[in-house]
Short mmCIF file of C-alpha atoms (C1' of nucleotides) in Angstrom, two decimals:
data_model
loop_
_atom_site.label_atom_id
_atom_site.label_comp_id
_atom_site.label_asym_id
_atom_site.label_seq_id
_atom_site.Cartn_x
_atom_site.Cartn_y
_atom_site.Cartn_z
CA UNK A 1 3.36 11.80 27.20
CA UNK A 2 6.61 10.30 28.50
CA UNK A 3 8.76 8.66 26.30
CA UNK A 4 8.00 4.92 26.11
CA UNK A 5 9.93 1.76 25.48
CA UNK A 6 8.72 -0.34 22.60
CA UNK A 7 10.25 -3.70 21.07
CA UNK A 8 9.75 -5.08 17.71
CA UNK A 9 8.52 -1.56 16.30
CA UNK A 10 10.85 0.10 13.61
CA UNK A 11 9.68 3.57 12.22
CA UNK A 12 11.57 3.98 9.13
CA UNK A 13 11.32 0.52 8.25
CA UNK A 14 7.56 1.10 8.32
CA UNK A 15 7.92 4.56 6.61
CA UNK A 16 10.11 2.95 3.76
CA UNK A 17 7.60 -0.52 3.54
CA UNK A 18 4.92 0.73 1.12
CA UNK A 19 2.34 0.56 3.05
CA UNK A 20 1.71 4.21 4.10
CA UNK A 21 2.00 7.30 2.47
CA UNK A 22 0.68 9.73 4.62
CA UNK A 23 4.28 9.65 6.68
CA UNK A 24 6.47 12.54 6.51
CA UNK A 25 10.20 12.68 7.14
CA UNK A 26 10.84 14.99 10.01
CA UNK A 27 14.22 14.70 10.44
CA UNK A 28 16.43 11.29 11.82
CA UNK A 29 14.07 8.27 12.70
CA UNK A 30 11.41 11.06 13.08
CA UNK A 31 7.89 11.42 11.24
CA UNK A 32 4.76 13.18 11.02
CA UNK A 33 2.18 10.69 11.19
CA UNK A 34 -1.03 11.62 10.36
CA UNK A 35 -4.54 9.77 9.80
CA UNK A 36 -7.95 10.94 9.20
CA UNK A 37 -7.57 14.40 10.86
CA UNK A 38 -5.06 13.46 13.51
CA UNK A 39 -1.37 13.96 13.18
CA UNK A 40 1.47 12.25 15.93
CA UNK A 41 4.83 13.80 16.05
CA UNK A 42 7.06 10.76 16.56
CA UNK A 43 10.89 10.00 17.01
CA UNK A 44 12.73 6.81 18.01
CA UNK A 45 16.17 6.32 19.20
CA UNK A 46 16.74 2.07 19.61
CA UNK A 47 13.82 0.96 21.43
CA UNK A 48 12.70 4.25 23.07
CA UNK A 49 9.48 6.39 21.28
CA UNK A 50 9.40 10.37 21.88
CA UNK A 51 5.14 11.24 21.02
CA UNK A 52 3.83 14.42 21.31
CA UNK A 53 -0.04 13.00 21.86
CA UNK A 54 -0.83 12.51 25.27
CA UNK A 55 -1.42 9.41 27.34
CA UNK A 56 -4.49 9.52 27.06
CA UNK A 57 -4.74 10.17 23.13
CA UNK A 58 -2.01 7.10 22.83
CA UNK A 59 -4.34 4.57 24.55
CA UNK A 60 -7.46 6.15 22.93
CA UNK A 61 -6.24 5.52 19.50
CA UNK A 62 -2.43 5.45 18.37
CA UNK A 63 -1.75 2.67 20.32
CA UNK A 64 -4.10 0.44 18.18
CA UNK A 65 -2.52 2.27 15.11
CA UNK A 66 0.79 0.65 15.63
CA UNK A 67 -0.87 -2.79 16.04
CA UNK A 68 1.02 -3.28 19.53
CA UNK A 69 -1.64 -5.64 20.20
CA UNK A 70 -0.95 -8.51 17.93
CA UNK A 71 2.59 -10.27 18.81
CA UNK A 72 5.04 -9.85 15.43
CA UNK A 73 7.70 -12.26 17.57
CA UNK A 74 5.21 -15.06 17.47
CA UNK A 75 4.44 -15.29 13.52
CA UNK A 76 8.33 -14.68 12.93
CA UNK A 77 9.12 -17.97 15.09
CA UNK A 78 6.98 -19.73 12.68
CA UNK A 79 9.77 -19.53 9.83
CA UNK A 80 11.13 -22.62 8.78
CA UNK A 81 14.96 -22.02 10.34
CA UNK A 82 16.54 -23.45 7.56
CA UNK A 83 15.16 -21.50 5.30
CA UNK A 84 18.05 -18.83 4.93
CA UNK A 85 16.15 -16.40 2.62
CA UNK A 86 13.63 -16.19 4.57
CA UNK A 87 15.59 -15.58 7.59
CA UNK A 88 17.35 -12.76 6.12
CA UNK A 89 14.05 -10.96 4.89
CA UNK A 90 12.75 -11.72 8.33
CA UNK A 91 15.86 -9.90 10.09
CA UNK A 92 16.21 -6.90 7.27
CA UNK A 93 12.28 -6.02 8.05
CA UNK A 94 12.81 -6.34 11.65
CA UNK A 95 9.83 -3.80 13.37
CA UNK A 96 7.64 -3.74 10.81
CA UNK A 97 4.01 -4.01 11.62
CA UNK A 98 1.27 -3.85 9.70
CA UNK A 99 -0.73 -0.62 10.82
CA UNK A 100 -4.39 -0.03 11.23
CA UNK A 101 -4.80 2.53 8.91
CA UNK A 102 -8.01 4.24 7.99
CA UNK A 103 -9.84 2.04 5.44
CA UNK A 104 -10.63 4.67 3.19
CA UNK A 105 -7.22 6.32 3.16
CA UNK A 106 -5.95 2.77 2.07
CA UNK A 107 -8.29 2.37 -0.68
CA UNK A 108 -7.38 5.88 -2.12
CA UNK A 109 -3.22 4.76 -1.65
CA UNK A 110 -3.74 1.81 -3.37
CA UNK A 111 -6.10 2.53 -5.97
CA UNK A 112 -3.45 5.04 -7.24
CA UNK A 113 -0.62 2.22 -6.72
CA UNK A 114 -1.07 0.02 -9.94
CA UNK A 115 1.44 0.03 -12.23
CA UNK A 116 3.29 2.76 -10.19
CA UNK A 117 6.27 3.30 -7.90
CA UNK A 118 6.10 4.26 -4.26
CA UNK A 119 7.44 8.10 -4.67
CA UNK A 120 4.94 8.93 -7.11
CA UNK A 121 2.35 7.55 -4.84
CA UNK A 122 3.38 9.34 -2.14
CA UNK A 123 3.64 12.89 -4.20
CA UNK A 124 -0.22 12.03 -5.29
CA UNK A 125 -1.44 11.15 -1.83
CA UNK A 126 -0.08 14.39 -0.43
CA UNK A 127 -1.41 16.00 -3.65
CA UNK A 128 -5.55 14.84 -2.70
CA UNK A 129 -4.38 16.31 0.96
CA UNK A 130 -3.27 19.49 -0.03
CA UNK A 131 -5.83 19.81 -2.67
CA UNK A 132 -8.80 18.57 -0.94
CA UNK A 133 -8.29 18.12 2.24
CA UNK A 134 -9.55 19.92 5.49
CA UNK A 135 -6.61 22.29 6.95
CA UNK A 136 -5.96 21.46 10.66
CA UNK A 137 -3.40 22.53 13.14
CA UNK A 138 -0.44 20.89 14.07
CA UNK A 139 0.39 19.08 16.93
CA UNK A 140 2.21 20.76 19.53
CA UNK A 141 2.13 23.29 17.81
CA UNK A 142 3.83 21.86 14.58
CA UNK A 143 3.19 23.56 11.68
CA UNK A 144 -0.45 22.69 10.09
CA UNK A 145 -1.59 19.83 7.72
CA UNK A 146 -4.30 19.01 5.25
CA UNK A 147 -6.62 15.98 6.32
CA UNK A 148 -7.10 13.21 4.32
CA UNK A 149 -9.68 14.34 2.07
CA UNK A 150 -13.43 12.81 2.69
CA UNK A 151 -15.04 10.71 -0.11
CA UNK A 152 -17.57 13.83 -0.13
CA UNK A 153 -14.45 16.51 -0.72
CA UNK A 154 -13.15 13.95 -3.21
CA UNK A 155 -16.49 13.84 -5.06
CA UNK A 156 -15.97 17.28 -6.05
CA UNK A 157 -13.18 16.90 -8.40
CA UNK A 158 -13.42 15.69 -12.25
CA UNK A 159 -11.08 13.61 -13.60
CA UNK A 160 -9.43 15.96 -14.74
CA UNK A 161 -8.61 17.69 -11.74
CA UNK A 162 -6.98 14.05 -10.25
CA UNK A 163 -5.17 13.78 -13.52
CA UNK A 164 -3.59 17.10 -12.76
CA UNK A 165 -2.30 15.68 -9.41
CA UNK A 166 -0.45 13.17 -11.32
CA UNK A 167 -2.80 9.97 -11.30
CA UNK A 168 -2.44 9.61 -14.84
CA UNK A 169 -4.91 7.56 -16.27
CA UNK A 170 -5.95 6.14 -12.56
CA UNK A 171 -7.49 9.43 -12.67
CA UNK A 172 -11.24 7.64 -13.74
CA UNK A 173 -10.79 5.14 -11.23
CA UNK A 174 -10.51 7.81 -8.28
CA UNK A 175 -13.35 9.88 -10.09
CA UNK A 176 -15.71 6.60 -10.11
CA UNK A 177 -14.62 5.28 -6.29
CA UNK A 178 -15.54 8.76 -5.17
CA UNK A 179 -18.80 8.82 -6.42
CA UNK A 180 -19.65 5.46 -5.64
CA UNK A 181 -18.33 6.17 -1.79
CA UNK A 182 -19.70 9.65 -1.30
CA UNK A 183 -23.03 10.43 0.69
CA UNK A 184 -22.55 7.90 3.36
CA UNK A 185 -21.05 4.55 1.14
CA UNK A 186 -18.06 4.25 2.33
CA UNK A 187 -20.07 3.40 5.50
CA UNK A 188 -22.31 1.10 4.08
CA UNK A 189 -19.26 -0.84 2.15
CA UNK A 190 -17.26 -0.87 5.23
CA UNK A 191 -20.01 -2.91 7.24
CA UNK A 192 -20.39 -5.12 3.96
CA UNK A 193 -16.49 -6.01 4.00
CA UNK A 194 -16.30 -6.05 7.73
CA UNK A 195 -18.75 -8.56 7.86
CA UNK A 196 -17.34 -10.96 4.98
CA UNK A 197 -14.75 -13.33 5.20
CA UNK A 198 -11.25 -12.78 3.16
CA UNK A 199 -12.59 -14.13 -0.33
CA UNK A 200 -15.81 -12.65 0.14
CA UNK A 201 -14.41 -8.98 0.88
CA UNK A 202 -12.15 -9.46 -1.96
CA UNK A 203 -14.66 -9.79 -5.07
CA UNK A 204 -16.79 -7.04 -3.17
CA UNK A 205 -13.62 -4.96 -3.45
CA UNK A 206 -12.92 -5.96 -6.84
CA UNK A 207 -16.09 -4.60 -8.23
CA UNK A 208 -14.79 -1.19 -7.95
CA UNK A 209 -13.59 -0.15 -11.18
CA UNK A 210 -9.53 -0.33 -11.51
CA UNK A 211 -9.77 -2.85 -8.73
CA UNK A 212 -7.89 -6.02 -9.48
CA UNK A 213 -6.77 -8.67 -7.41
CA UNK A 214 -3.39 -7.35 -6.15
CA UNK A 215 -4.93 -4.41 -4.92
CA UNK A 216 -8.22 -6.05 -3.06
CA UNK A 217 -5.50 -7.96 -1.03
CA UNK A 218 -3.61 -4.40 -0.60
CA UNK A 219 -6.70 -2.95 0.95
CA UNK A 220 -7.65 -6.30 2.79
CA UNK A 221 -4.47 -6.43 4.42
CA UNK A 222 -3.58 -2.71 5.18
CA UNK A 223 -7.03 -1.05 5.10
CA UNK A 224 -8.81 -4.76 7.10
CA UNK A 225 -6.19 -5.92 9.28
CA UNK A 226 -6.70 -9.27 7.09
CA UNK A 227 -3.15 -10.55 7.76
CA UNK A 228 -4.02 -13.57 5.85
CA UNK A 229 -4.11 -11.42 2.75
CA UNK A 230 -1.22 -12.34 0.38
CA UNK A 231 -0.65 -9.25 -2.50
CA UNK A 232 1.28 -10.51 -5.20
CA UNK A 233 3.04 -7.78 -6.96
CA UNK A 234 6.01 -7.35 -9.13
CA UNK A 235 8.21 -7.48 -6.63
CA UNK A 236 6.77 -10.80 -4.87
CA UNK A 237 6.07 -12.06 -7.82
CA UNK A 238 10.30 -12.36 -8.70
CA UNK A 239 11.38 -13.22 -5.25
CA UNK A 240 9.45 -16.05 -4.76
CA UNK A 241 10.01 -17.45 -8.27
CA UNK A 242 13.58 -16.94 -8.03
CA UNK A 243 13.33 -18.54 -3.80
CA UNK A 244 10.45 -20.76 -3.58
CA UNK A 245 10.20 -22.76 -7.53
CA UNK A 246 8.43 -25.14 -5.91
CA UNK A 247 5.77 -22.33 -4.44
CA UNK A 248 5.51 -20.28 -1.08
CA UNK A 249 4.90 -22.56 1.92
CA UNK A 250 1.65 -19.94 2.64
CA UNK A 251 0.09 -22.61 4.80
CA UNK A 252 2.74 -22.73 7.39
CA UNK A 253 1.55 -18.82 8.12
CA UNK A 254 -1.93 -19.69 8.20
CA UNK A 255 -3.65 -16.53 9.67
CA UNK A 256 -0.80 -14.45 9.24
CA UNK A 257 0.70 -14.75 5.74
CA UNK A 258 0.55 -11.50 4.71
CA UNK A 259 2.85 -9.78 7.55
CA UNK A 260 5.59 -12.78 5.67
CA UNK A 261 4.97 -11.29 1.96
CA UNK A 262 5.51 -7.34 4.13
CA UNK A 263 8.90 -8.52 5.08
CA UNK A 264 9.83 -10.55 1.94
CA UNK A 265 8.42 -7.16 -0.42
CA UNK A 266 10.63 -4.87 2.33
CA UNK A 267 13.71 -7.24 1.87
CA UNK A 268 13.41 -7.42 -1.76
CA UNK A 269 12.79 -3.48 -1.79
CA UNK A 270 15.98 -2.82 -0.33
CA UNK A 271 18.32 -5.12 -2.06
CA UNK A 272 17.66 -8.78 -0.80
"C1'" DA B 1 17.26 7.07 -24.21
"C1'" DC B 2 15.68 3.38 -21.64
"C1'" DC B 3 13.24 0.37 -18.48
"C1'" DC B 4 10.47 0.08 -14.63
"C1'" DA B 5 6.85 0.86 -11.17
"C1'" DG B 6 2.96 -2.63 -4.80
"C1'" DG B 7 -1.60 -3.72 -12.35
"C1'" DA B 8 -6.11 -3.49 -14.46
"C1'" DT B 9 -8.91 -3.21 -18.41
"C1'" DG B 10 -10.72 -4.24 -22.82
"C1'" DG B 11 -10.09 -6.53 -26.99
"C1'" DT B 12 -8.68 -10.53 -29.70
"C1'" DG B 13 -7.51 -15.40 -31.08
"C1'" DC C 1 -9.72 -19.88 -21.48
"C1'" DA C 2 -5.16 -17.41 -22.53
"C1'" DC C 3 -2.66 -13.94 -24.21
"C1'" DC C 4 -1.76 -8.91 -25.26
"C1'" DA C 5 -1.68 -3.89 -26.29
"C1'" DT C 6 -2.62 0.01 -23.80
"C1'" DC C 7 -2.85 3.05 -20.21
"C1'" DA C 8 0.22 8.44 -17.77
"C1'" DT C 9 4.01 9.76 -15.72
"C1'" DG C 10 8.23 10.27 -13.47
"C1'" DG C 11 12.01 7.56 -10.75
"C1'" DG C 12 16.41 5.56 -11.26
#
DNA sequence: ACCCAGGATGGTG
DNA sequence: CACCATCATGGG
């Protein structure tokens, strides 16, 4: 397709924010995106996107990927002005959305994100593709990549073969999410939590084993498109004791909190 | 060598 | 209820 002009969208902000880890560094401000069995070629420069889909393959799907539908300017003019923190976090995270990701892919990512650091949880991601994944050609003829592996293909491995990806003792968690999703219940889940309202979907997801609250949010907000869903991780956790002692004015972000902890957890990543 | 990482679990007081 | 040790493993 022909190169388009999008505002507010910021690849390697989005690559860098912890919320993906199926992106691959293709060279400057350029990635190989994949999901499920697709894979986008991708390159900005500014506000102008190079994809190697076609039109019809952006409007079909990738455009909903990026989330160009919901309006990031809008919940960023709800910031208190005088609020200087937040102000900086909002302009450091600049063009980062929160993508529609697969659901499963997002539960798999975050299960294995507990008590672990983003380059690991890249490494083991990649690991389940290469491992167990379904090989598929390239785009454009790019080289090939592995699939994100099925809960079926996943169902197949012991714990011991996820420990030897490096899932440590998340290993039993993976082991136990595959078998409880395999045969056609990831389906049957997915209806369940699409059909529940935020607290709701949260104890259903918490009733997987290695599931705890930080993570139900993590897959409500990444995997749901919940954008009221508010993880609280280490990182959150000290920035908003050390900014907010009096507590995070959530409420003013009603209906979109999360996308404010994205850009306080990117700004805090990166040295805020 | 050391502390930390997008924490959760199981046991104990 | 509230703590608290433990859990693998490598990044920085």
């Amino acid at each position: 397709m022909e190169p388009i002009v999008i505002p507010n969208l910021d690849l390697k902000r989005i690559a860098d924010s912890g919320q993906c880890f199926t992106w691959t560094r293709t060279g400057e401000n350029a990635y190989a995106i994949r999901a499920g069995k697709r894979c986008l070629k991708a390159r900005q420069e500014a506000e102008t996107f190079f994809f190697s889909c076609t039109g019809a393959e952006w409007e079909a799907y990738w455009k909903r990927y990026f989330d160009l539908d919901t309006d990031y300017g809008a919940i960023v003019r709800l910031a208190d002005p005088e609020d200087a923190y937040l102000a900086a976090a909002l302009r450091s995270a600049s063009g980062i959305r929160i993508l529609r990701q697969p659901l499963w892919e997002v539960m798999c990512s975050f299960l294995i994100s507990q008590n672990n650091n983003i380059t690991r949880i890249r490494r083991s991601v990649e690991g389940l593709c290469r491992r167990y994944g379904e090989a598929c050609p390239g785009p454009d003829g790019a080289e090939a990549f592995f699939a994100f592996p099925t809960p079926d293909a996943l169902a197949g491995a012991s714990v011991e073969d996820f420990a030897a990806l490096g899932l440590g003792y998340r290993a039993k968690y993976m082991a136990a999410l595959a078998a409880r999703m395999k045969d056609g219940g990831l389906q049957a889940f997915e209806e369940t939590l699409r059909a529940a309202d935020d607290e709701t979907a949260i104890a259903a997801l918490m009733t997987l084993y290695g599931v705890g609250r930080k993570v139900a949010e993590c897959i409500c907000l990444f995997g749901l498109h919940r954008l009221d869903c508010f993880p609280i991780d280490t990182h959150i956790r000290k920035a908003l004791a050390r900014h907010y002692p009096e507590g995070f004015p959530r409420e003013r972000f009603r209906g979109c909190s999360g996308v404010i902890q994205q850009y306080i957890f990117y700004h805090d990543l990166t040295g805020g």
